[in-house]
CSV table of C-alpha atoms in Angstrom, one decimal:
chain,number,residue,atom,x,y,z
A,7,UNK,CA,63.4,-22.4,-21.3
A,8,UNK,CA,60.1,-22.7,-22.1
A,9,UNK,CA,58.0,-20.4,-19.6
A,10,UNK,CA,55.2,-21.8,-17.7
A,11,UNK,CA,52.9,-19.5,-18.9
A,12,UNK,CA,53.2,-19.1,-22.3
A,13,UNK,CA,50.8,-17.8,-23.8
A,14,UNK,CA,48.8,-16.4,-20.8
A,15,UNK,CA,50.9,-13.7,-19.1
A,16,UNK,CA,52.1,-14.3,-15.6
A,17,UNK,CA,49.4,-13.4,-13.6
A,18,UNK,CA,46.8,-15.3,-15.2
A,19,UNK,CA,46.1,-19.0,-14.3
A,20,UNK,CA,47.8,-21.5,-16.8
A,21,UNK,CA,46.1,-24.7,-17.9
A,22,UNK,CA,47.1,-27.9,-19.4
A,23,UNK,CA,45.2,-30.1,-21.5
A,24,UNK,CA,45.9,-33.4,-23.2
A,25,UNK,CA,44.9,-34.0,-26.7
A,26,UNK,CA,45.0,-37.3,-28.6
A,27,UNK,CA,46.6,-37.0,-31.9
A,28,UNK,CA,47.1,-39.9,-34.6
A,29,UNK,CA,50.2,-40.6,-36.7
A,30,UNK,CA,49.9,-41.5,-40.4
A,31,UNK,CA,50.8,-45.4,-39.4
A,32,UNK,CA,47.9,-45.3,-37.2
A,33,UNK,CA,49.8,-45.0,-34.2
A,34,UNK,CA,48.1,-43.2,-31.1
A,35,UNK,CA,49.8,-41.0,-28.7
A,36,UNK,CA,48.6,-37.7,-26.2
A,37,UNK,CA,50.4,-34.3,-26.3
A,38,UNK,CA,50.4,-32.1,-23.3
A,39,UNK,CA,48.9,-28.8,-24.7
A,40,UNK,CA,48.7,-24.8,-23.6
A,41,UNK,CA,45.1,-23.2,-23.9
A,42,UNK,CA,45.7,-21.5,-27.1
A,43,UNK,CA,47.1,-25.1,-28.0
A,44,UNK,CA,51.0,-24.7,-28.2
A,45,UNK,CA,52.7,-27.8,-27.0
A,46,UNK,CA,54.6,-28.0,-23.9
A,47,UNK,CA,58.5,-28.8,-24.1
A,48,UNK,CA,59.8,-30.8,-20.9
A,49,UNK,CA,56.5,-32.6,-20.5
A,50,UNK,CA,55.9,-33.8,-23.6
A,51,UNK,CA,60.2,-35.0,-24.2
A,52,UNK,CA,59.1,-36.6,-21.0
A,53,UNK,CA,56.2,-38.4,-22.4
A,54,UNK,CA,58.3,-39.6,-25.5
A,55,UNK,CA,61.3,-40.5,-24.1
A,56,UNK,CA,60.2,-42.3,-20.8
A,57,UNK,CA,57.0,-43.7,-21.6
A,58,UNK,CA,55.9,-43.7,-25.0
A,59,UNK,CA,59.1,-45.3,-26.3
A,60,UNK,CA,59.0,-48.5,-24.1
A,61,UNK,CA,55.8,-49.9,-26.2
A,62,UNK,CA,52.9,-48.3,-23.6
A,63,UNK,CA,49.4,-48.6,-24.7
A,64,UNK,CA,47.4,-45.7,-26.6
A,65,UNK,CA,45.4,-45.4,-23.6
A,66,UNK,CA,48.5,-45.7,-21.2
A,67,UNK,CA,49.7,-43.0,-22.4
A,68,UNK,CA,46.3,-41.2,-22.4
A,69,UNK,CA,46.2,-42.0,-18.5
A,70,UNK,CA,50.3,-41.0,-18.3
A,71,UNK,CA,49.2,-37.4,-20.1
A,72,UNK,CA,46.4,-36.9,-17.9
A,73,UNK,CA,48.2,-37.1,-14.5
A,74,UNK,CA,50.8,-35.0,-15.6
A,75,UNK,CA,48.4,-32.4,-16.7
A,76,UNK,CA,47.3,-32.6,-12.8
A,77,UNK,CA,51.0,-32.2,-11.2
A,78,UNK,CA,51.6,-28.8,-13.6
A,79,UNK,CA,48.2,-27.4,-13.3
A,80,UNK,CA,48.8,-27.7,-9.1
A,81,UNK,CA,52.0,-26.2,-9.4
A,82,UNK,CA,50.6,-23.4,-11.3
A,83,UNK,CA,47.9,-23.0,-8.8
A,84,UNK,CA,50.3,-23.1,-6.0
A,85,UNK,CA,52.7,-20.7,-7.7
A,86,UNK,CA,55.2,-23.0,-8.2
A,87,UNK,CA,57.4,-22.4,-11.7
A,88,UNK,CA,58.8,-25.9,-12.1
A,89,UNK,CA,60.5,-25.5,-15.1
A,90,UNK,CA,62.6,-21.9,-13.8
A,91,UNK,CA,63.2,-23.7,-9.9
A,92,UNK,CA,64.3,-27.2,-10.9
A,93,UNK,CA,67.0,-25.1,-13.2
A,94,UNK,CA,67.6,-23.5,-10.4
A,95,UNK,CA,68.5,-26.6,-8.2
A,96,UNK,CA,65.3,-25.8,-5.8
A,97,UNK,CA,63.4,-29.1,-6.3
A,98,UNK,CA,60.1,-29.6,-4.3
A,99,UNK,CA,60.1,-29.4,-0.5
A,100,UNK,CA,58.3,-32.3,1.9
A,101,UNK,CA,56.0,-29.6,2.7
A,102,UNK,CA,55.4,-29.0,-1.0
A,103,UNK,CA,55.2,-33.0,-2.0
A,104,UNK,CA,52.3,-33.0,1.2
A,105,UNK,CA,50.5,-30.5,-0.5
A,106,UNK,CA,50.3,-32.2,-3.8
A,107,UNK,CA,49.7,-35.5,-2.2
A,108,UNK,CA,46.5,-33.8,-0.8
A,109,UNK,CA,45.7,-32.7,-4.4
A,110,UNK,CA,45.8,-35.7,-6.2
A,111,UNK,CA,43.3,-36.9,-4.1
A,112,UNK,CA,41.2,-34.2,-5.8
A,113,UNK,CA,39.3,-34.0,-9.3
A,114,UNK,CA,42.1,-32.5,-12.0
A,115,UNK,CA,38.3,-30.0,-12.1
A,116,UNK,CA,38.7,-29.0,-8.5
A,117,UNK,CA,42.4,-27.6,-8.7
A,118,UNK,CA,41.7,-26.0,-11.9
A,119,UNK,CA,39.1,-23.7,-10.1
A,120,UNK,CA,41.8,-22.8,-7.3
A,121,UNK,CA,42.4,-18.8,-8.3
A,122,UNK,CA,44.9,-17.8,-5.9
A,123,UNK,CA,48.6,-19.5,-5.9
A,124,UNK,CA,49.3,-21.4,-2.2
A,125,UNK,CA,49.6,-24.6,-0.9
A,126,UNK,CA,46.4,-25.3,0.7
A,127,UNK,CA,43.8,-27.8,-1.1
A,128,UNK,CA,40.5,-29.0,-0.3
A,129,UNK,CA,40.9,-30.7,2.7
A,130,UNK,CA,43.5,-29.4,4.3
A,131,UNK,CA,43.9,-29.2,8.5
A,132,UNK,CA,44.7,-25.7,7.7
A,133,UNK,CA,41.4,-24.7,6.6
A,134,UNK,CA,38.4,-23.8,8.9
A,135,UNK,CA,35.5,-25.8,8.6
A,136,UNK,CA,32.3,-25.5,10.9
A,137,UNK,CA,31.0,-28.3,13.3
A,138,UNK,CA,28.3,-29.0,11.0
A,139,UNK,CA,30.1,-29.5,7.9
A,140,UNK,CA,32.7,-32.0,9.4
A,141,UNK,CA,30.0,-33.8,10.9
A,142,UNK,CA,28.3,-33.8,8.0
A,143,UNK,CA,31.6,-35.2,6.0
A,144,UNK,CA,33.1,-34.3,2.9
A,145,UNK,CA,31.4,-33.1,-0.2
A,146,UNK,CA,31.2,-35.1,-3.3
A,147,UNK,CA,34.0,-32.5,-4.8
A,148,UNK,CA,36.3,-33.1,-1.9
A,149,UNK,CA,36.1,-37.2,-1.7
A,150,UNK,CA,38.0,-36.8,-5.2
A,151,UNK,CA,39.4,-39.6,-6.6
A,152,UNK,CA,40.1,-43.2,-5.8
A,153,UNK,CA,42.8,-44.4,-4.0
A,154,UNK,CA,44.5,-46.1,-7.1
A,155,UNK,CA,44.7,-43.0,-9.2
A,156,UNK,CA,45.9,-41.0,-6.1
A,157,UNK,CA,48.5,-43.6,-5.8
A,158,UNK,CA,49.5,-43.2,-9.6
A,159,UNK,CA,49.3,-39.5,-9.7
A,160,UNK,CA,52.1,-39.6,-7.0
A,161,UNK,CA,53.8,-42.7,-8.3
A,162,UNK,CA,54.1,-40.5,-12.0
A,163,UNK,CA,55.1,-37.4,-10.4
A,164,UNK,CA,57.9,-38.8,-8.6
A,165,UNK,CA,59.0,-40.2,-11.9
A,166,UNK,CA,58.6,-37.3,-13.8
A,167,UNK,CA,60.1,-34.8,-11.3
A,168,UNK,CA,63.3,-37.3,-10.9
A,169,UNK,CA,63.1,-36.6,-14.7
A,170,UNK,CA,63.7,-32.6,-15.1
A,171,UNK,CA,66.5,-32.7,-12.3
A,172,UNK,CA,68.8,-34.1,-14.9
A,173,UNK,CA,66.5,-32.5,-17.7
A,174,UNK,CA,67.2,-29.0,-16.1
A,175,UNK,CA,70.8,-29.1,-15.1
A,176,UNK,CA,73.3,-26.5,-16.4
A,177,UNK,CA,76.2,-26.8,-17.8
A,178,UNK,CA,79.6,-26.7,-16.1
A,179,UNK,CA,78.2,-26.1,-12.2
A,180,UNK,CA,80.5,-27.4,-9.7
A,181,UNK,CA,80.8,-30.6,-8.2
A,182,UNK,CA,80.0,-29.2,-4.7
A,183,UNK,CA,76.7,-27.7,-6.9
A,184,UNK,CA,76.1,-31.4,-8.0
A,185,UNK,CA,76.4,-32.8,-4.5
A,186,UNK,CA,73.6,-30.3,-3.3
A,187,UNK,CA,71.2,-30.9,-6.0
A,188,UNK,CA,71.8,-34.5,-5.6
A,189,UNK,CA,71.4,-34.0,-1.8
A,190,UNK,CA,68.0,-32.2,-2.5
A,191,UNK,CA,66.8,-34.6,-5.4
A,192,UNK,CA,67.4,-37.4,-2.8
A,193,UNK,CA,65.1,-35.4,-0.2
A,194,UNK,CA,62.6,-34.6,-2.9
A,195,UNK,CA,62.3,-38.2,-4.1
A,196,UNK,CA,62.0,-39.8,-0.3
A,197,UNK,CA,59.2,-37.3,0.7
A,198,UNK,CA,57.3,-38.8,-2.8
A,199,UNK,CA,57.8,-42.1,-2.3
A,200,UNK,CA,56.7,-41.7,1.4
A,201,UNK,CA,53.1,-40.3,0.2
A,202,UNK,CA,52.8,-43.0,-2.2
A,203,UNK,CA,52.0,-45.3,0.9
A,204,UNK,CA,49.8,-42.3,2.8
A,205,UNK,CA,46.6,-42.2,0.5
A,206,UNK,CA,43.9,-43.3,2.6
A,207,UNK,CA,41.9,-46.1,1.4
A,208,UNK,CA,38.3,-45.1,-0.6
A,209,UNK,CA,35.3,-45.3,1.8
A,210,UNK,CA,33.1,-46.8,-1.4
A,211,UNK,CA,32.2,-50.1,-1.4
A,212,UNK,CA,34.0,-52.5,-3.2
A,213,UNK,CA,31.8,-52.8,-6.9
A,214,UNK,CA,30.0,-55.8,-7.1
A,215,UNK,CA,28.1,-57.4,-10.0
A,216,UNK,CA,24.5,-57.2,-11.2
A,217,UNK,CA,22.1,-58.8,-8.9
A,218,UNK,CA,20.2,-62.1,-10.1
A,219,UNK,CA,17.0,-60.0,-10.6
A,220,UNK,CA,18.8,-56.8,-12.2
A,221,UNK,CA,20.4,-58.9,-15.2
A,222,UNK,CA,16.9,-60.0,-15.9
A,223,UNK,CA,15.7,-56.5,-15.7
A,224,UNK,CA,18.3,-55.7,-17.8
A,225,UNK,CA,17.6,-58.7,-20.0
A,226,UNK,CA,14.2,-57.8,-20.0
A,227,UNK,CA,14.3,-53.9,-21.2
A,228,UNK,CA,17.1,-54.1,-24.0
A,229,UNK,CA,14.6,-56.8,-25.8
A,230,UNK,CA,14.2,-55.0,-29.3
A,231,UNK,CA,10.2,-55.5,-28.7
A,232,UNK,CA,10.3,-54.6,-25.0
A,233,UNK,CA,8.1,-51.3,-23.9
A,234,UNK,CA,10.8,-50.3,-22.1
A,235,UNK,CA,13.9,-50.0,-24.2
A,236,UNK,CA,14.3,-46.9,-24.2
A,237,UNK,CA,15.4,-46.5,-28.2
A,238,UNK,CA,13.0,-45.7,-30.4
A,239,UNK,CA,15.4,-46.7,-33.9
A,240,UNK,CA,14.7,-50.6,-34.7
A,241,UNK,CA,18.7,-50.9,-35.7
A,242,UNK,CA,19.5,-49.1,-32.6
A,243,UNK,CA,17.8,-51.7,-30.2
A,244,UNK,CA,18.9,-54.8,-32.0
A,245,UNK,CA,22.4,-53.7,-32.2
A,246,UNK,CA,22.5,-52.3,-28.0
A,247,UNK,CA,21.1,-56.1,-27.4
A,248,UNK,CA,23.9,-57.8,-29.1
A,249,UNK,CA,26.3,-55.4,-27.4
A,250,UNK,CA,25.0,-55.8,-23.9
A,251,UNK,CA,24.4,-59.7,-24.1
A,252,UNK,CA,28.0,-59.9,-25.4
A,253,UNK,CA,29.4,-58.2,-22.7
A,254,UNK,CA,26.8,-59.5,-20.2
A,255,UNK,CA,27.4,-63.7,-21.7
A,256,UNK,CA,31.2,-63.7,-22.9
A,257,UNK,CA,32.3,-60.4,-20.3
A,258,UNK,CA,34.7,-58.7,-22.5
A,259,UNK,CA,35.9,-55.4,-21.8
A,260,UNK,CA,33.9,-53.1,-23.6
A,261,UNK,CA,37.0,-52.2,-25.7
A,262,UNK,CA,37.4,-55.2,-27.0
A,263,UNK,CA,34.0,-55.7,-27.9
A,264,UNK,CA,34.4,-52.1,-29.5
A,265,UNK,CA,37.4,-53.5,-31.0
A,266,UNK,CA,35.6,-56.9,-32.6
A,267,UNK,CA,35.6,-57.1,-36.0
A,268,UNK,CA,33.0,-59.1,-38.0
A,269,UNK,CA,35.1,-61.7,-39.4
A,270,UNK,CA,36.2,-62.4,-36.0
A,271,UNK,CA,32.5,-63.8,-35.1
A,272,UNK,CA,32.6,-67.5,-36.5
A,273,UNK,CA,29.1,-69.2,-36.3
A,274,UNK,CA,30.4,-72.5,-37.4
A,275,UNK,CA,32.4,-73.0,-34.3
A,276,UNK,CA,30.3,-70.9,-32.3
A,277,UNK,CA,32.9,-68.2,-31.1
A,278,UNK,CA,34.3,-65.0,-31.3
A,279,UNK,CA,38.0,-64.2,-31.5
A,280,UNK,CA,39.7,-61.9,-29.0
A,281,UNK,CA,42.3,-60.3,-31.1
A,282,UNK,CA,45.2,-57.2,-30.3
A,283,UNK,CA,45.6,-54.7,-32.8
A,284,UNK,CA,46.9,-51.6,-31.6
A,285,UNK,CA,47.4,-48.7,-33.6
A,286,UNK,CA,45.3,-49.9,-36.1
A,287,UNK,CA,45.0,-47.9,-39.5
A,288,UNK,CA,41.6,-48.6,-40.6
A,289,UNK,CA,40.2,-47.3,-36.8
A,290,UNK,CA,39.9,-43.7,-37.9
A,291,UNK,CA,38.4,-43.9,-34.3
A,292,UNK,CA,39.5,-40.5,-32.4
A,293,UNK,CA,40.0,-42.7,-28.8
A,294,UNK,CA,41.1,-45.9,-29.9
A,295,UNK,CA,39.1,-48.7,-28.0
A,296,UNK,CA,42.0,-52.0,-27.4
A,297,UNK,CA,42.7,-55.1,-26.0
A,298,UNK,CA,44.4,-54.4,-22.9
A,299,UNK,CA,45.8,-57.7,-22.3
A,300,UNK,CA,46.0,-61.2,-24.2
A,301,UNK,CA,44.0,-61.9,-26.5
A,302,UNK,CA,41.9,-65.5,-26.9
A,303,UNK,CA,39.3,-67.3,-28.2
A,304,UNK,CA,35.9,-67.2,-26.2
A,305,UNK,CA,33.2,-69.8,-27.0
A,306,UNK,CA,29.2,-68.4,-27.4
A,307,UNK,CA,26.1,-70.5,-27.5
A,308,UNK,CA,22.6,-69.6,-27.4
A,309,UNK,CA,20.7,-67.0,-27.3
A,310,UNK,CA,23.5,-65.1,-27.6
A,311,UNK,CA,24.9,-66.7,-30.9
A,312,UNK,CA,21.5,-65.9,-32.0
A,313,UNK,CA,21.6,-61.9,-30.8
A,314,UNK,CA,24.7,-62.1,-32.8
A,315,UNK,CA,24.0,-63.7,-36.1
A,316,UNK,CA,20.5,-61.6,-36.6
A,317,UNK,CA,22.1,-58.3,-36.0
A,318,UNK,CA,25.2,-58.9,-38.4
A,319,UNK,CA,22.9,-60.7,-41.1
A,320,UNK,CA,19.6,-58.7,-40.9
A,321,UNK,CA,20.9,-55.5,-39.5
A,322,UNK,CA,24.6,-54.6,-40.0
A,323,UNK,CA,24.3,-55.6,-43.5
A,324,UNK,CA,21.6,-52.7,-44.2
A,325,UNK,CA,23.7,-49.9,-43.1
A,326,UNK,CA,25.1,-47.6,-46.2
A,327,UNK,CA,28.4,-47.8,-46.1
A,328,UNK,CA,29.1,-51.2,-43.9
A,329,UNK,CA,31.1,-52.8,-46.5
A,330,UNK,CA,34.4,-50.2,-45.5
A,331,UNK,CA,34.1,-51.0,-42.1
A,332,UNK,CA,35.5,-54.4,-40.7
A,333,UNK,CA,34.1,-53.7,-37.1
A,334,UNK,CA,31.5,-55.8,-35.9
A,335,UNK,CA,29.6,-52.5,-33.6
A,336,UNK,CA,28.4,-49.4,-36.0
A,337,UNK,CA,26.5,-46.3,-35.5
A,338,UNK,CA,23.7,-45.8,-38.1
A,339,UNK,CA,26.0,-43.7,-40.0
A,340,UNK,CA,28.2,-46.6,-40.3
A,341,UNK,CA,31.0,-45.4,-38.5
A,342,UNK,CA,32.8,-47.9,-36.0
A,343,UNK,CA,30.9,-47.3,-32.6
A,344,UNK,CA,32.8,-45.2,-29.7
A,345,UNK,CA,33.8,-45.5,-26.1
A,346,UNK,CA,31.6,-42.4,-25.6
A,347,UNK,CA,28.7,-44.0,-27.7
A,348,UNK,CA,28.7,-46.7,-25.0
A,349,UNK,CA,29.1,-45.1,-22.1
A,350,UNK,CA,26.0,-43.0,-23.3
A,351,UNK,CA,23.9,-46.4,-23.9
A,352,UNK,CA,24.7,-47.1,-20.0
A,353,UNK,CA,23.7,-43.3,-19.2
A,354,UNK,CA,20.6,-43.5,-21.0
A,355,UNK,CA,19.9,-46.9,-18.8
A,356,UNK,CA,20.8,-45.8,-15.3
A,357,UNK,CA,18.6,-42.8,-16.4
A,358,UNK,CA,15.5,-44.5,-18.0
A,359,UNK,CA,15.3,-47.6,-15.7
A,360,UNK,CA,15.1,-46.8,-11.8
A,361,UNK,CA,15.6,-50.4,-11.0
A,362,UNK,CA,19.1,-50.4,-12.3
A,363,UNK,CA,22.1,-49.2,-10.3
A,364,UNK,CA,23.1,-46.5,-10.8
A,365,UNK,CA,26.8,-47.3,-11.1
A,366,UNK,CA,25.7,-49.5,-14.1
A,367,UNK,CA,28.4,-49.4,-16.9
A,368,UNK,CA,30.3,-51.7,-19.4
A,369,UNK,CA,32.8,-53.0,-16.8
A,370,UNK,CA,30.0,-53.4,-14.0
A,371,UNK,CA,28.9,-56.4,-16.7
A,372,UNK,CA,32.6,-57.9,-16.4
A,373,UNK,CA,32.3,-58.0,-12.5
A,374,UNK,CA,29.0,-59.7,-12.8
A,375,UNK,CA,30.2,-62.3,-15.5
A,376,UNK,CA,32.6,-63.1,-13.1
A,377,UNK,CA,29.9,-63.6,-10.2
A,378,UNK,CA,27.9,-65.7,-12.1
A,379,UNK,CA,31.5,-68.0,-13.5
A,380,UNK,CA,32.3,-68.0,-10.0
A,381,UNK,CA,28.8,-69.2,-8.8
A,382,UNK,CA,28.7,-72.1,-12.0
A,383,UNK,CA,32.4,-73.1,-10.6
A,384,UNK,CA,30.8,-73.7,-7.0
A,385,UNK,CA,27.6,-76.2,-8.5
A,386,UNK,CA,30.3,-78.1,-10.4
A,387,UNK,CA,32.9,-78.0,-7.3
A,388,UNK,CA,35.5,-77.3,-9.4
A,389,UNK,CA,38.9,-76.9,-8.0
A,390,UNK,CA,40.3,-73.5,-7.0
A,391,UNK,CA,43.5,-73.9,-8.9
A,392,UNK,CA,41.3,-75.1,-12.4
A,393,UNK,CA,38.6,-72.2,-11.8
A,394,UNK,CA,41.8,-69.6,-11.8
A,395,UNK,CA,43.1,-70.9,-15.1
A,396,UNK,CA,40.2,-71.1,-16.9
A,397,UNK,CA,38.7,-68.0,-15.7
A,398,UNK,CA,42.4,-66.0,-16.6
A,399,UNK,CA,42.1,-67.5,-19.7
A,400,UNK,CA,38.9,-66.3,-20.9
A,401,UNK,CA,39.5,-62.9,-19.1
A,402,UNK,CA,42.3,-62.7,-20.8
A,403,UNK,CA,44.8,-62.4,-17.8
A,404,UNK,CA,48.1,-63.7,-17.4
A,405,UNK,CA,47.5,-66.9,-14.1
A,406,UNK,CA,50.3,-65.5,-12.6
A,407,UNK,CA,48.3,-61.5,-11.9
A,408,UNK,CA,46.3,-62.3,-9.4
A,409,UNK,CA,43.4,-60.1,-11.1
A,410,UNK,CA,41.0,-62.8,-10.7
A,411,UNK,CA,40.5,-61.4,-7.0
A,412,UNK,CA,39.2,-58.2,-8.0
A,413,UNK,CA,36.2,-59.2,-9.9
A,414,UNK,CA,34.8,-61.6,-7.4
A,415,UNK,CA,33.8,-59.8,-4.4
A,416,UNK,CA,29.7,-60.3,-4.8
A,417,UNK,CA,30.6,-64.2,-4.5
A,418,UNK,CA,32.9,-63.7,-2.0
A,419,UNK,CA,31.1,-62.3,0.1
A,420,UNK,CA,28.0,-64.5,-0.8
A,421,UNK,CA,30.2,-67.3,0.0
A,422,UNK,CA,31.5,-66.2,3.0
A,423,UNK,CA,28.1,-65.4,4.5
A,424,UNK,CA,26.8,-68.6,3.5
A,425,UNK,CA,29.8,-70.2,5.4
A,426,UNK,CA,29.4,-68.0,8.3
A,427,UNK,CA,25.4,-68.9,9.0
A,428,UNK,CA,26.3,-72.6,8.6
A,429,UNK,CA,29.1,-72.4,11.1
A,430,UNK,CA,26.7,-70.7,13.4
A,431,UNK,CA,24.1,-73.4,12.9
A,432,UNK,CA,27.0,-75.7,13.2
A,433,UNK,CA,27.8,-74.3,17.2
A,434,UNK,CA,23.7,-73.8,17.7
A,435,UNK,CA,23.6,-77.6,17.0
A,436,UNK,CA,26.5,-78.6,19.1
A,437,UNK,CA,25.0,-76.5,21.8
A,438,UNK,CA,21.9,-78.2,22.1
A,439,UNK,CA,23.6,-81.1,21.6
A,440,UNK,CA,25.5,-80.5,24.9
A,441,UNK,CA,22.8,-79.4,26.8
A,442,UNK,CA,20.5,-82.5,26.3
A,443,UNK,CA,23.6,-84.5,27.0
A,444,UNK,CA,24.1,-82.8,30.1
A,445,UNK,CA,20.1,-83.4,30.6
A,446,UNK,CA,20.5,-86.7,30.4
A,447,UNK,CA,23.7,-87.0,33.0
């Protein structure tokens, strides 16, 4: 059996990290890791067998790794060996699933920092907490995580718990043994599946696009010649143009504009292809940017063709080293440009221009193309059941997901209110229209 904590000695805390590796056929895949970096056994056959064999993502698996390294690090933290008990037949208690449900409602951060083993988390009834600071409410620390990865940190744990029951079970027990670890694996399971519908919902508000007047803020301070763009390189502000107008015009996850390769940008027909290519060999990427869904052909016009065509033709082309990389987004080194390279453009925004949310990312563009389709749908009255195919299609979502929902909360709501003050002037109307009726009689 491989003991919880190798490498660290049993009183001293034992942490998990997940680190992407990269086979020679360019495959991607995470590894659950000790601190002195020996892989973990149970975990990782886990990984493998359960989830990396059925075809998931690179960044699937990632996510898988990553919630996993939360359940083990809480059970270290709350002195639970899970390895030595489920062998044992002593699977988790409901009292033990409530803790953790509590937990993954918290940063993986915040229960690495828990020192002493026990149950109790951030949070918890248990814990005394003045007047002030519940009136005040929670900190930023203990708000955690969103519902959704709550949800999915329980929904993984009860799959990968399930798991070591029959990963963990001796040889040649009884079958009155059998019937009580069944009994208690049936117990175990229920009490997950239970919490799984128990996460509160997030207090945020639901993310909305850009505003009119922030996309032409926006607009305005990523213009090469602007005073404001806060790059001082000349090939560093032409190419951040082409990047945000891309995803700002066309609405692409930012992977998949990481992911575009010049040959896919075709100026004769004025589009660019959306095309999946996981595990690709020539991305020597060390997080491989994808398409997460299907892929499609999205149609460009001006200005943005023209963004586009000057930065690959009077730009690209003058970087050393251009002509090894197929990828239409570089760094000035020439290397294919990464996830954290554009996260840091959208930090350096939020940062340098006050007038920006500060929420303002890659993805926040995606909910405001949407806004702005959803807005052109309502001048042309197009039909519902038209705007939901052609807006799956060029999201690249299957009709049948009903995703389309999720990005479309700004006009929503913007719709809604503008139906809810004409109703009102509606029953103001019809009330006067009463009363001088009644006048008259």
């Amino acid at each position: 059996m491989l003991n919880t904590y190798l490498d660290h000695g049993v009183n001293k805390p034992f942490n998990v990290w997940v680190r992407n590796r990269k086979a020679a056929d360019g495959e991607r895949y995470s590894v659950l890791v000790t601190g002195s970096g020996a892989p973990l056994f149970y975990s990782n056959v886990f990984l493998t067998s359960m989830r990396r064999a059925i075809g998931l993502a690179a960044s699937t698996l990632t996510r898988d790794a990553q919630a996993l390294a939360h359940l083990l690090v809480w059970a270290d933290r709350a002195g639970i060996d899970l390895d030595a008990r489920f062998a044992a037949g002593a699977f988790l208690t409901p009292t033990e699933v409530l803790a953790y449900a509590r937990a993954a409602k918290q940063y993986l951060g915040a229960v690495r920092a828990k020192r002493q083993p026990g149950l109790l988390v951030a949070g918890s009834p248990c814990q005394a907490r003045s007047v002030e600071r519940f009136r005040a409410g929670p900190t930023p620390s203990e708000r955690g995580v969103g519902t959704a990865s709550a949800e999915f940190r329980l929904w993984l744990a009860e799959k990968y718990l399930d798991w070591l029951v029959d990963a963990r079970e001796p040889w040649g027990i009884s079958q009155e043994e059998l019937e009580r670890r069944e009994q208690a694996r049936q117990r175990m399971r229920n009490a997950l599946q239970a919490q799984q519908g128990s996460v509160p919902s997030s207090p945020t508000e639901p993310r909305e696009g850009l505003s009119e007047e922030q996309q032409w803020r926006l607009r305005d301070v990523i213009r090469p010649d602007s005073q404001d763009n806060p790059w001082s390189h000349p090939f560093v502000r032409v190419r951040n143009q082409a990047l945000v107008e891309l995803l700002l015009g066309a609405g692409p996850r930012h992977g998949e504009a990481l992911k575009q390769r010049t040959e896919h940008v075709n100026m004769s027909r004025l589009e660019i292809r959306i095309v999946r290519s996981p595990d690709d060999p020539a991305d020597d990427r060390r997080t491989e940017p994808n398409v997460k869904r299907l892929g499609r052909a999205i149609p460009i016009e001006e200005p943005l063709a023209s963004y586009l065509f000057d930065y690959i033709n009077d730009w690209r082309s003058q970087i050393p080293g251009t002509e090894k990389s197929p990828f239409l987004f570089l760094s000035r080194s020439g290397d294919p440009l990464s996830q954290e390279s554009v996260q840091k453009i959208f930090r350096t925004l939020r940062s340098r221009i006050p007038e920006l949310p500060q929420n303002l990312s890659a993805h926040l563009l995606r909910h405001t193309w949407n806004d702005n389709y959803s807005l052109l749908m309502d001048r042309n009255r197009v039909p519902e059941a038209k705007e939901v195919r052609t807006r799956s299609y060029l999201m690249g979502w299957k009709e049948s997901s009903g995703t389309a929902a999720r990005y479309t909360r700004r006009s929503t709501r913007e719709r809604a209110d503008r139906f809810s003050r004409q109703m009102q002037k509606d029953q103001q109307t019809a009330r006067k229209k009463g009363n001088h009726e009644g006048d008259i009689n």
